[in-house]
Every structure is written in structure tokens, then in C-alpha cells.
PDB file of C-alpha atoms and ligand atoms in Angstrom:
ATOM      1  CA  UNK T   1     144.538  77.757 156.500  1.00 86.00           C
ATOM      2  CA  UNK T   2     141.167  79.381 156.959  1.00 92.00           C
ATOM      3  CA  UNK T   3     137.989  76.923 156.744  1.00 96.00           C
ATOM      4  CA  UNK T   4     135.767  79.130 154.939  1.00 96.00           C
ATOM      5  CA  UNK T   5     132.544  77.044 155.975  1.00 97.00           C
ATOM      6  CA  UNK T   6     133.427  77.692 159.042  1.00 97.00           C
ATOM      7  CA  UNK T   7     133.213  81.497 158.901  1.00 97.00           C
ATOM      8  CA  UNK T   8     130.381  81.523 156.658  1.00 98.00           C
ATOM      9  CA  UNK T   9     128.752  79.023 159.611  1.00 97.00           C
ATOM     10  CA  UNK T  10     129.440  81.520 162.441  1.00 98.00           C
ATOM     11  CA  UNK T  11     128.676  84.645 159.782  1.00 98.00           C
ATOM     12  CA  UNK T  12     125.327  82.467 159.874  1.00 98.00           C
ATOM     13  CA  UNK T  13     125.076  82.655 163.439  1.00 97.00           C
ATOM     14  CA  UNK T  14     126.417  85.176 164.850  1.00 97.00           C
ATOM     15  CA  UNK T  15     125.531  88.248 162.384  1.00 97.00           C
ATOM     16  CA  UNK T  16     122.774  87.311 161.318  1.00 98.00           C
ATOM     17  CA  UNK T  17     120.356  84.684 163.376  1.00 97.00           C
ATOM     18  CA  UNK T  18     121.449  86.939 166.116  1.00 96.00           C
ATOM     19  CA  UNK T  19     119.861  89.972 164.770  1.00 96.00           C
ATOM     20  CA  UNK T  20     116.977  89.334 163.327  1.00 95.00           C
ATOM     21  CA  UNK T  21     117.346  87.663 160.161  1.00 98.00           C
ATOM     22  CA  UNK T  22     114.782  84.762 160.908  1.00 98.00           C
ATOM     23  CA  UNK T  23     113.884  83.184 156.707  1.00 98.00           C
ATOM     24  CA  UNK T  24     115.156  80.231 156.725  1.00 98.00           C
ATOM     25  CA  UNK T  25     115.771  80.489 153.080  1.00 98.00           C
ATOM     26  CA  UNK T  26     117.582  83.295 153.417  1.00 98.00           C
ATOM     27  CA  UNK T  27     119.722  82.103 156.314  1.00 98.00           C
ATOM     28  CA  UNK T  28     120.534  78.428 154.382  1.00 98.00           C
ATOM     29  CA  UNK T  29     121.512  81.238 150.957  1.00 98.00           C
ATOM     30  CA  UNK T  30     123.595  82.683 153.231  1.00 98.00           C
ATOM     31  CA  UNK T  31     125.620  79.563 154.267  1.00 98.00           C
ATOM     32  CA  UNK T  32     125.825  78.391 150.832  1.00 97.00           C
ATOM     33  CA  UNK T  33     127.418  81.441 148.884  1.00 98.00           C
ATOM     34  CA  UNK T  34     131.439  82.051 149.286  1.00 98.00           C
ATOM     35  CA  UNK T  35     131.568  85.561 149.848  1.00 98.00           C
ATOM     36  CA  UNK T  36     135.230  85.248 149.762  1.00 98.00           C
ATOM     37  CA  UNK T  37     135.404  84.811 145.985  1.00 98.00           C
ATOM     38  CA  UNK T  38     133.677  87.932 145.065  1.00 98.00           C
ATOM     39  CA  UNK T  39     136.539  90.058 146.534  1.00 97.00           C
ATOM     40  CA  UNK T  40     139.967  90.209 145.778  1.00 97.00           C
ATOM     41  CA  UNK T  41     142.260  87.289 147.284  1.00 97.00           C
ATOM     42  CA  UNK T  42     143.687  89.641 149.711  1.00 97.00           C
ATOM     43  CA  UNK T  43     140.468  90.257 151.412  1.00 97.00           C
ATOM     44  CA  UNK T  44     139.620  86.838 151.567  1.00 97.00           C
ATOM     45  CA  UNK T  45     140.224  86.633 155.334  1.00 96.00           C
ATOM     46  CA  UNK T  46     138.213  89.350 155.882  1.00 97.00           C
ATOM     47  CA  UNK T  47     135.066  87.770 153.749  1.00 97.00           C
ATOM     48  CA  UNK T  48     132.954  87.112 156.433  1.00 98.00           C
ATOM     49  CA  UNK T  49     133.282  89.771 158.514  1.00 97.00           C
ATOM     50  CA  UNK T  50     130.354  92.113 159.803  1.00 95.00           C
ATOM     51  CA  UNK T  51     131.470  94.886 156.991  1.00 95.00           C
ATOM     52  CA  UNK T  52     131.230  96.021 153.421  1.00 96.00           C
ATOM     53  CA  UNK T  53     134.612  95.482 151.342  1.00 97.00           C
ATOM     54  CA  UNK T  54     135.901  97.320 148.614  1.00 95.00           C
ATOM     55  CA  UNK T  55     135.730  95.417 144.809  1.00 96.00           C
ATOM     56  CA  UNK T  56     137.214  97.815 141.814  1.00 90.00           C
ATOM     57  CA  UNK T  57     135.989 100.782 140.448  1.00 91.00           C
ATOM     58  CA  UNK T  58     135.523 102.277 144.122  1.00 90.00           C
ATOM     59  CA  UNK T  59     132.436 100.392 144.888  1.00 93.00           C
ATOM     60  CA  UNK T  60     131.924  97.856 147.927  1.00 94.00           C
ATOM     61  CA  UNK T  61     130.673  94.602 148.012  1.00 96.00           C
ATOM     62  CA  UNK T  62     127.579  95.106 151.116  1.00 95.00           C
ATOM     63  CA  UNK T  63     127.681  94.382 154.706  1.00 97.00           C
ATOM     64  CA  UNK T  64     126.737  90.241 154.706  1.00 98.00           C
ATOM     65  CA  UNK T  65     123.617  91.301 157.698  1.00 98.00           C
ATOM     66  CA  UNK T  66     122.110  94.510 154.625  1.00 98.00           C
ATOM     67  CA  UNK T  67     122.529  91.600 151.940  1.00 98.00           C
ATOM     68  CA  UNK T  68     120.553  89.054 154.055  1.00 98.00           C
ATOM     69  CA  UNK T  69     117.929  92.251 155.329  1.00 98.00           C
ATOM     70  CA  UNK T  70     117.705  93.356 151.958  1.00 98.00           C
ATOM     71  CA  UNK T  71     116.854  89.774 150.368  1.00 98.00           C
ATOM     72  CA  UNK T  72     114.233  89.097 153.628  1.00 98.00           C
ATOM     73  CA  UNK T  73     112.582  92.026 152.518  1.00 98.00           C
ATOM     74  CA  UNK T  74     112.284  90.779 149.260  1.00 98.00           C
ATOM     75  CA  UNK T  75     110.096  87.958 150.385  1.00 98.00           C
ATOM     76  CA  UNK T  76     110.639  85.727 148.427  1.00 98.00           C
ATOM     77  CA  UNK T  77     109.035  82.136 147.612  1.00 97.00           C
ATOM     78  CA  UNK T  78     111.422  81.110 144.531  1.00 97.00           C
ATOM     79  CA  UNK T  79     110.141  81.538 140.967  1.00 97.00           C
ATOM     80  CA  UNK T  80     110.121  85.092 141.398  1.00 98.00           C
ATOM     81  CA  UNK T  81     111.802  87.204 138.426  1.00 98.00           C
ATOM     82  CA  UNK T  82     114.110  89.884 140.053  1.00 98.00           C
ATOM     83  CA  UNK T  83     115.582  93.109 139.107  1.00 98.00           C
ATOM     84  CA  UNK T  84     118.778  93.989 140.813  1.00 98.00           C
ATOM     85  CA  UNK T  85     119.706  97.513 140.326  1.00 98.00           C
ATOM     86  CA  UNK T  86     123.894  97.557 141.335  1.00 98.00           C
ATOM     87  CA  UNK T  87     125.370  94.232 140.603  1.00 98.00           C
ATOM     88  CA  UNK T  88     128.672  95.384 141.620  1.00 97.00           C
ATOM     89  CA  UNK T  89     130.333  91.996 142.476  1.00 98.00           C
ATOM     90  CA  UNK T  90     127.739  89.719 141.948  1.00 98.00           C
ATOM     91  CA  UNK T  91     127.071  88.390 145.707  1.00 98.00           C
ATOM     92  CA  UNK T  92     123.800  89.779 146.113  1.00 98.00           C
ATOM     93  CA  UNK T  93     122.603  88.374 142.531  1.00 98.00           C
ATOM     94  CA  UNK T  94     124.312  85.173 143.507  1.00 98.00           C
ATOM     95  CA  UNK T  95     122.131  84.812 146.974  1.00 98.00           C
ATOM     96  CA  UNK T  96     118.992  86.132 145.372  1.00 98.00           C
ATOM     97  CA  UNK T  97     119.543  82.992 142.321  1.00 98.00           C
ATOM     98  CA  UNK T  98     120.211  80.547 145.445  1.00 98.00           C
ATOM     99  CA  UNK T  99     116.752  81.457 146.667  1.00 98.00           C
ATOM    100  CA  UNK T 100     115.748  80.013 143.381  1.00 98.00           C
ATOM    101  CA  UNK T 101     114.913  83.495 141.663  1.00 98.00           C
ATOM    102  CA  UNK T 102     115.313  84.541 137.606  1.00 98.00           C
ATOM    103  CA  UNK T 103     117.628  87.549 138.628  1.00 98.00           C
ATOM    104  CA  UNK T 104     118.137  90.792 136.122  1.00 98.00           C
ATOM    105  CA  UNK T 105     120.883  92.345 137.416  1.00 98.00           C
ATOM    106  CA  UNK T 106     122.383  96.140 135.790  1.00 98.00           C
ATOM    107  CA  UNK T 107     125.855  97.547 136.567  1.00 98.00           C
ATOM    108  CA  UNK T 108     127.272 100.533 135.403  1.00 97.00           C
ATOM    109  CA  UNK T 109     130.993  99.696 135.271  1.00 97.00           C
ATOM    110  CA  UNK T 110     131.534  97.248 132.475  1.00 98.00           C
ATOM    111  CA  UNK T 111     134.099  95.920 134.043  1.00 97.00           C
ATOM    112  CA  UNK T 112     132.264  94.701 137.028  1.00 98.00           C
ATOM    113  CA  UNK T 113     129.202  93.651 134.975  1.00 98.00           C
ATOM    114  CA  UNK T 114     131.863  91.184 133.314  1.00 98.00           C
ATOM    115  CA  UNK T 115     133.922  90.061 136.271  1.00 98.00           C
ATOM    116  CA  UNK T 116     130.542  89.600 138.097  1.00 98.00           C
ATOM    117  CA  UNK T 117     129.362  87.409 135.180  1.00 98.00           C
ATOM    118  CA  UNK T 118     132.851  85.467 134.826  1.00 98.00           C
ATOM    119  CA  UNK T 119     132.735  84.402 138.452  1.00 98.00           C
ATOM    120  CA  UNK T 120     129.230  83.152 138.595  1.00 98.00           C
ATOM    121  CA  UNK T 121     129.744  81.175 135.288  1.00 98.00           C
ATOM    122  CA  UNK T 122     132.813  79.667 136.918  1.00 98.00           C
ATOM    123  CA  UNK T 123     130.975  78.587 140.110  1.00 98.00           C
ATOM    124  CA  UNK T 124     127.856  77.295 137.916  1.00 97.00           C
ATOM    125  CA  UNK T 125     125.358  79.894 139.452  1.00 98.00           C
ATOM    126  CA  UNK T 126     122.300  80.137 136.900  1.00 97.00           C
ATOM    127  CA  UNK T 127     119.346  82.058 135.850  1.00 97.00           C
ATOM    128  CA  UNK T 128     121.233  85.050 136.124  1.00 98.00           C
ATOM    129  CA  UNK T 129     120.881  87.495 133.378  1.00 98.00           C
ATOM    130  CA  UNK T 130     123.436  91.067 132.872  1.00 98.00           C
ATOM    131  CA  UNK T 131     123.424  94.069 131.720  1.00 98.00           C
ATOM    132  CA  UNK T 132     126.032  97.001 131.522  1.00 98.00           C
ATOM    133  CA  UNK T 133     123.713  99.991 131.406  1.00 98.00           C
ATOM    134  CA  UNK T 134     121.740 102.962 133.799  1.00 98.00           C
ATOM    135  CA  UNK T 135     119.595 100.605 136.503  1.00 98.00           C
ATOM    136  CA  UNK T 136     118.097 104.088 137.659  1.00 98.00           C
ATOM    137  CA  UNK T 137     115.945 103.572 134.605  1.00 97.00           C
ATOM    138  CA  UNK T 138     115.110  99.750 134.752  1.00 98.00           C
ATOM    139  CA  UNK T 139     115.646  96.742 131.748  1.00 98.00           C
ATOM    140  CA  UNK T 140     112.312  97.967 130.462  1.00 98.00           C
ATOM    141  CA  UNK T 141     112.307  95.040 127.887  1.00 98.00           C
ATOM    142  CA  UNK T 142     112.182  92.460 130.212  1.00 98.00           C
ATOM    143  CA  UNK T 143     109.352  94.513 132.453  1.00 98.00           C
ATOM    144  CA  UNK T 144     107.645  93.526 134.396  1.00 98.00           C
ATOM    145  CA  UNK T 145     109.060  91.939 137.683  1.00 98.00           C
ATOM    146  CA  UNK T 146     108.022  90.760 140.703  1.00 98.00           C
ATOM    147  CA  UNK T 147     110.685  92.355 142.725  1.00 98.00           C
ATOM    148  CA  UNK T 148     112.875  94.936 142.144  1.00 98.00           C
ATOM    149  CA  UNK T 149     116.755  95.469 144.454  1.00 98.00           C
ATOM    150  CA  UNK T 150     118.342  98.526 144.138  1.00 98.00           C
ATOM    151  CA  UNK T 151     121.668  98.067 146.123  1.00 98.00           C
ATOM    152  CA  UNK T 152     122.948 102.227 145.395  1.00 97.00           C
ATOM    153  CA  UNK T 153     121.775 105.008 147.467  1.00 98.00           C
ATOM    154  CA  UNK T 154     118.853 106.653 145.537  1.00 98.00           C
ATOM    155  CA  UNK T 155     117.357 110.430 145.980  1.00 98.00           C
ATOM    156  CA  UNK T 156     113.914 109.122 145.589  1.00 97.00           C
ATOM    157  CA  UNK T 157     112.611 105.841 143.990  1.00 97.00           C
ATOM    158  CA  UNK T 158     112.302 105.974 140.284  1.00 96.00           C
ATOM    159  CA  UNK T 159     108.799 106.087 138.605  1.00 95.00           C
ATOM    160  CA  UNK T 160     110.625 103.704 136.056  1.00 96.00           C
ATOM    161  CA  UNK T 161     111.160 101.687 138.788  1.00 97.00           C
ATOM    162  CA  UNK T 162     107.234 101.943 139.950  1.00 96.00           C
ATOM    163  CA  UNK T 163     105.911 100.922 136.572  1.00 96.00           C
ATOM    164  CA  UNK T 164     107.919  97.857 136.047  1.00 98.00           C
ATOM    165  CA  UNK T 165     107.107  96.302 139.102  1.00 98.00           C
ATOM    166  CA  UNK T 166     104.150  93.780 138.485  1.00 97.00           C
ATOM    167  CA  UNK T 167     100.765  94.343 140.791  1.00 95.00           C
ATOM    168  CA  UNK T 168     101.370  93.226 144.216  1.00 95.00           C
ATOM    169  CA  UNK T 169     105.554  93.163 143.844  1.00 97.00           C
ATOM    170  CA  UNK T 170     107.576  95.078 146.052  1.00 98.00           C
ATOM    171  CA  UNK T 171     110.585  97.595 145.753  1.00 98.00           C
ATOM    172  CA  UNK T 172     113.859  97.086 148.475  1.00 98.00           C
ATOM    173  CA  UNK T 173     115.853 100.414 148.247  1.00 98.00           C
ATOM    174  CA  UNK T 174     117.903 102.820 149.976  1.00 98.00           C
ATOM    175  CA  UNK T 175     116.135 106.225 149.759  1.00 98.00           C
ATOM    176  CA  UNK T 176     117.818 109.456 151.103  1.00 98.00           C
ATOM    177  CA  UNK T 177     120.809 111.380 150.337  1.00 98.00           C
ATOM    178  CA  UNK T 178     124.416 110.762 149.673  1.00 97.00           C
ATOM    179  CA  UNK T 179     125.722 109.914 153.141  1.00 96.00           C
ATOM    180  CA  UNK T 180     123.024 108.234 154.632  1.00 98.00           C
ATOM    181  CA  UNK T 181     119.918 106.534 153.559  1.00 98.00           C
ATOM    182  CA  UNK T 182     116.833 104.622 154.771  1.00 98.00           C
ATOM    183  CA  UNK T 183     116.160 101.784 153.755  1.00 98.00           C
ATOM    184  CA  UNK T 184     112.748 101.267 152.107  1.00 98.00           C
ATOM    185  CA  UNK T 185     110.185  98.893 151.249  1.00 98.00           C
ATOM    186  CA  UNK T 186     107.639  99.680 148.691  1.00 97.00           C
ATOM    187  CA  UNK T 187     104.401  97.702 147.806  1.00 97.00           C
ATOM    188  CA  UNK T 188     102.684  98.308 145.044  1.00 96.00           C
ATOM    189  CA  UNK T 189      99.108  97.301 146.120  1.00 91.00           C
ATOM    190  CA  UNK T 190      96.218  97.087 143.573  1.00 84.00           C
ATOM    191  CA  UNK T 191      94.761 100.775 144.350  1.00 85.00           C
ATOM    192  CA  UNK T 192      97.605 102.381 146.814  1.00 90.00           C
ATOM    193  CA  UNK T 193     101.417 101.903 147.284  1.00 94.00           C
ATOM    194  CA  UNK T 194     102.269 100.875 150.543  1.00 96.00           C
ATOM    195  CA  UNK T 195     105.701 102.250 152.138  1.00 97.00           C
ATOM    196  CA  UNK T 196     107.809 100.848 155.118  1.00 98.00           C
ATOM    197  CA  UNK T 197     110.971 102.279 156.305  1.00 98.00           C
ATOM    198  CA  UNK T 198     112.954  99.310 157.622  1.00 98.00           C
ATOM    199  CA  UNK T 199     116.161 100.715 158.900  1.00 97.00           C
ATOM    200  CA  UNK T 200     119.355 103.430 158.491  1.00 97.00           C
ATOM    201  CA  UNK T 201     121.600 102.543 156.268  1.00 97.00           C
ATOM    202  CA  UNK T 202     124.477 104.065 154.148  1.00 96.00           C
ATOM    203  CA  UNK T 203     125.403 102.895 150.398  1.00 96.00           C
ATOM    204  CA  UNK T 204     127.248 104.059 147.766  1.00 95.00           C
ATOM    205  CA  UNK T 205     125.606 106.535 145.026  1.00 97.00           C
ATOM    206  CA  UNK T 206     123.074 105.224 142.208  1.00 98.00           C
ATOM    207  CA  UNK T 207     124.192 107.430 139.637  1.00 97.00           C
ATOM    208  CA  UNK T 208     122.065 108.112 136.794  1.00 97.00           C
ATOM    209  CA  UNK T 209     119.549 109.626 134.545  1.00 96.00           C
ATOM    210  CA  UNK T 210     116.836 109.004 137.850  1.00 96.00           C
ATOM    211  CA  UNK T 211     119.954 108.577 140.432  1.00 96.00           C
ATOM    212  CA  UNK T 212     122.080 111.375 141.813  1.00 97.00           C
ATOM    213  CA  UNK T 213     123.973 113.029 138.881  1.00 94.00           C
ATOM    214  CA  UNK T 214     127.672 111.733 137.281  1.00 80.00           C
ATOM    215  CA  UNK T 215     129.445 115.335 137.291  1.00 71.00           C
TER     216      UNK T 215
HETATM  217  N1  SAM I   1     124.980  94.321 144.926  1.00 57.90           N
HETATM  218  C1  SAM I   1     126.415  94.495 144.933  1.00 57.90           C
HETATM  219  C2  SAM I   1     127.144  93.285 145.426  1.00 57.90           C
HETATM  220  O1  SAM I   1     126.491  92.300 145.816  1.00 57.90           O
HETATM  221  O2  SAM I   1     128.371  93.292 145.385  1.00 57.90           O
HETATM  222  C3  SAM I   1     126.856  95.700 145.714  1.00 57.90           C
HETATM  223  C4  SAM I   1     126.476  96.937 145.035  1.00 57.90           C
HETATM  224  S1  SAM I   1     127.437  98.360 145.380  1.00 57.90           S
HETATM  225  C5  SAM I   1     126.983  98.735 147.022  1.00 57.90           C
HETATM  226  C6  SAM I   1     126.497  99.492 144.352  1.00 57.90           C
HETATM  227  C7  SAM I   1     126.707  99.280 142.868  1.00 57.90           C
HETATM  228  O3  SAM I   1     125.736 100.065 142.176  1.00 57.90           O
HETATM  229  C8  SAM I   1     128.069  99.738 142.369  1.00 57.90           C
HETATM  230  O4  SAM I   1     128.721  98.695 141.723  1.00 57.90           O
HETATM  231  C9  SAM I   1     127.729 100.877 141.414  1.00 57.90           C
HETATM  232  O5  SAM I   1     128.611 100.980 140.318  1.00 57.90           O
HETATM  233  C10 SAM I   1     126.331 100.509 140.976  1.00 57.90           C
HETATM  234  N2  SAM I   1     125.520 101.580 140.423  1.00 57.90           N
HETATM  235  C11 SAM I   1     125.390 102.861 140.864  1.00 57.90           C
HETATM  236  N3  SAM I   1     124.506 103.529 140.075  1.00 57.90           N
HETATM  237  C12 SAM I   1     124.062 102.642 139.144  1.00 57.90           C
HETATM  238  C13 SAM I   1     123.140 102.721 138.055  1.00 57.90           C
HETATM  239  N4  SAM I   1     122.471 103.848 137.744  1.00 57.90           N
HETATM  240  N5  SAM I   1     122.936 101.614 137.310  1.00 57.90           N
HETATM  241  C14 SAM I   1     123.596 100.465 137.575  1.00 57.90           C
HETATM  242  N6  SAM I   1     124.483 100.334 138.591  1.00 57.90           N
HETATM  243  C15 SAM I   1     124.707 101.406 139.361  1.00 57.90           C
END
């Protein structure tokens, strides 16, 4: 029988204390989420291992150390309304509501929008809000946000994107082409945009009207 606090513990430790990820916040998020159950059962011993995983539709649930990065970036203080572009399987939404955020998170696949949503009803996650639609162009009607995630690969980051993020909130997203990416932080500052490049990274396509095209 596999003790899944215990993984998640040494996950903790040893992927991501050990490299870097230093928010405490993020760190306790980390310990507190069971990856496990946002893949299929026969991946479960697997969950907590330094890699993405495959969910359905051909997508992948991220690396634990790019969710934790990703959600440092983000920094975050709680109260903070998010847009997650890429819910996929729902962890990243899930860590991001643990750190006491009103998330906004888009998917493309239906079907992952509503297993996603299924599974965080079931383990009594809130303030978590879906939507099966294009995230390359935002959820303009619930503009603006203090933060925006995009979790997909993107050619450039969408002007959508820019002018739904609040004064002084930041953009996290992968920026680059379809193999590899860097990973990006944007700020939008009250007279110029501010833009760090954090690390290499590789993610799967954002598809979409402002994403790489569907053909
Ligand atoms: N955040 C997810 C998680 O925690 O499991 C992982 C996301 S996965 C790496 C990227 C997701 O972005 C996929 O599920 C994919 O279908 C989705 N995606 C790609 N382009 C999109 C778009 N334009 N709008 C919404 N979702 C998109």
C-alpha cells in the first residue's frame, strides 16, 4: 500500500525545497493537494514523481516542481482573483484555490473542463469557477484579474491577455514555439510592462484564435 502523504512529503522535500521553491504557501499547497487523484488510477504510483503525466485528450497533467514555479511566480497573498488559461486536470486550479485564490480556469476539451470540475466538487475544493471555451482570448466578462496562468505553450502573449490583467497584476506563461518555451513573467506596471524570463521549459500547445493554430 502506498502512503500517499508520504510521497507528497518527500515530493515536498526533495523536488521542490531542494530547488528553489522557497513560499511557504506554496510549499504547505503543495503538501496538501493529492496529485494522485487527478490522473488515472493506474498512474497513481507514479503521482508524485518529478514528471508530467498524461490525463485524456493527449494533454499532461505538469511536472509537480513547473506547478509549484509557476504558482511562486504568481505571488500570491490570497484574495487574489486568478485566470488559469489550460485547466486540463484541475491540479494547478486546485493548488492556486489552496493558496486561498478566486480561480477562473478555461479548458478547451469539454471533457476535461467537466472531469476537472467533478473531481474538485468531490474533494470540496471551492471558489473555483469553469469554463469550456478558447483561454487564448481570456473570460472577458469576468475581466479584470489580478493574475493571469497560462499552463499551454503560447507563440507570443495575447493582447487579450494584456488588457484583462488589472494595473500592477502579473502574467505566468510559457512563450516560444512548439517544442520548447520560456517561461515568462509579465508585469504590467502603471506606465511600462515589465518582462522576466524565469526558465526553459516545454508544454503542450495553446491552441487558439491568439494560440498556435487547430489545423
Ligand atoms: N493546468 C493543467 C493541470 O493542472 O493539469 C495542465 C495543463 S496542460 C499542460 C495544457 C492544457 O491547456 C490542456 O488541457 C489543453 O487542452 C489546454 N489548452 C490548450 N489551448 C487552450 C486554449 N486556447 N484554451 C483553453 N485551454 C487550452
Amino acid at each position: 500500500m502506498i502512503d500517499y502523504e508520504v510521497s507528497r512529503n518527500r515530493m515536498v522535500n526533495e523536488q521542490l525545497k531542494s530547488r528553489g521553491i522557497h513560499d511557504e504557501r506554496v510549499l504547505t499547497a503543495m503538501g496538501i493537494v493529492p496529485r494522485h487523484l487527478f490522473v488515472d488510477q493506474a498512474f497513481w504510483p507514479r503521482a508524485y514523481e518529478d514528471h508530467p503525466l498524461p490525463i485524456n485528450q493527449n494533454q499532461t497533467i505538469s511536472q509537480p516542481y513547473i506547478v509549484a514555479l509557476m504558482s511562486q511566480a504568481l505571488e500570491l497573498n490570497g484574495g487574489e482573483k486568478v485566470l488559469e488559461i489550460g485547466t486540463g486536470s484541475g491540479y494547478q486550479a486546485a493548488i492556486l484555490a489552496v493558496l486561498g485564490c478566486d480561480v477562473y480556469t478555461i479548458e478547451r476539451h469539454k471533457e476535461l473542463s467537466k472531469k476537472a470540475e467533478k473531481l474538485i466538487k468531490k474533494i470540496k475544493i471551492k471558489n473555483i469557477h469553469f469554463k469550456v471555451g478558447d483561454g487564448s482570448m481570456g473570460w472577458v466578462e469576468e475581466a479584470p484579474f489580478n493574475r493571469i496562468i497560462v499552463t499551454a505553450g503560447a507563440p507570443e502573449i495575447p493582447g487579450e491577455l494584456m488588457n484583462q490583467l488589472s494595473p500592477g497584476g502579473r502574467i505566468v506563461i510559457p512563450v516560444g514555439n512548439l517544442a520548447t518555451q520560456r517561461l515568462m513573467i509579465v508585469i504590467k506596471g502603471e506606465k511600462v510592462i515589465e518582462k522576466h524570463d524565469v526558465c526553459g521549459c516545454s508544454f503542450v500547445p495553446l491552441l487558439g484564435d491568439k494560440g498556435w493554430s487547430n489545423d
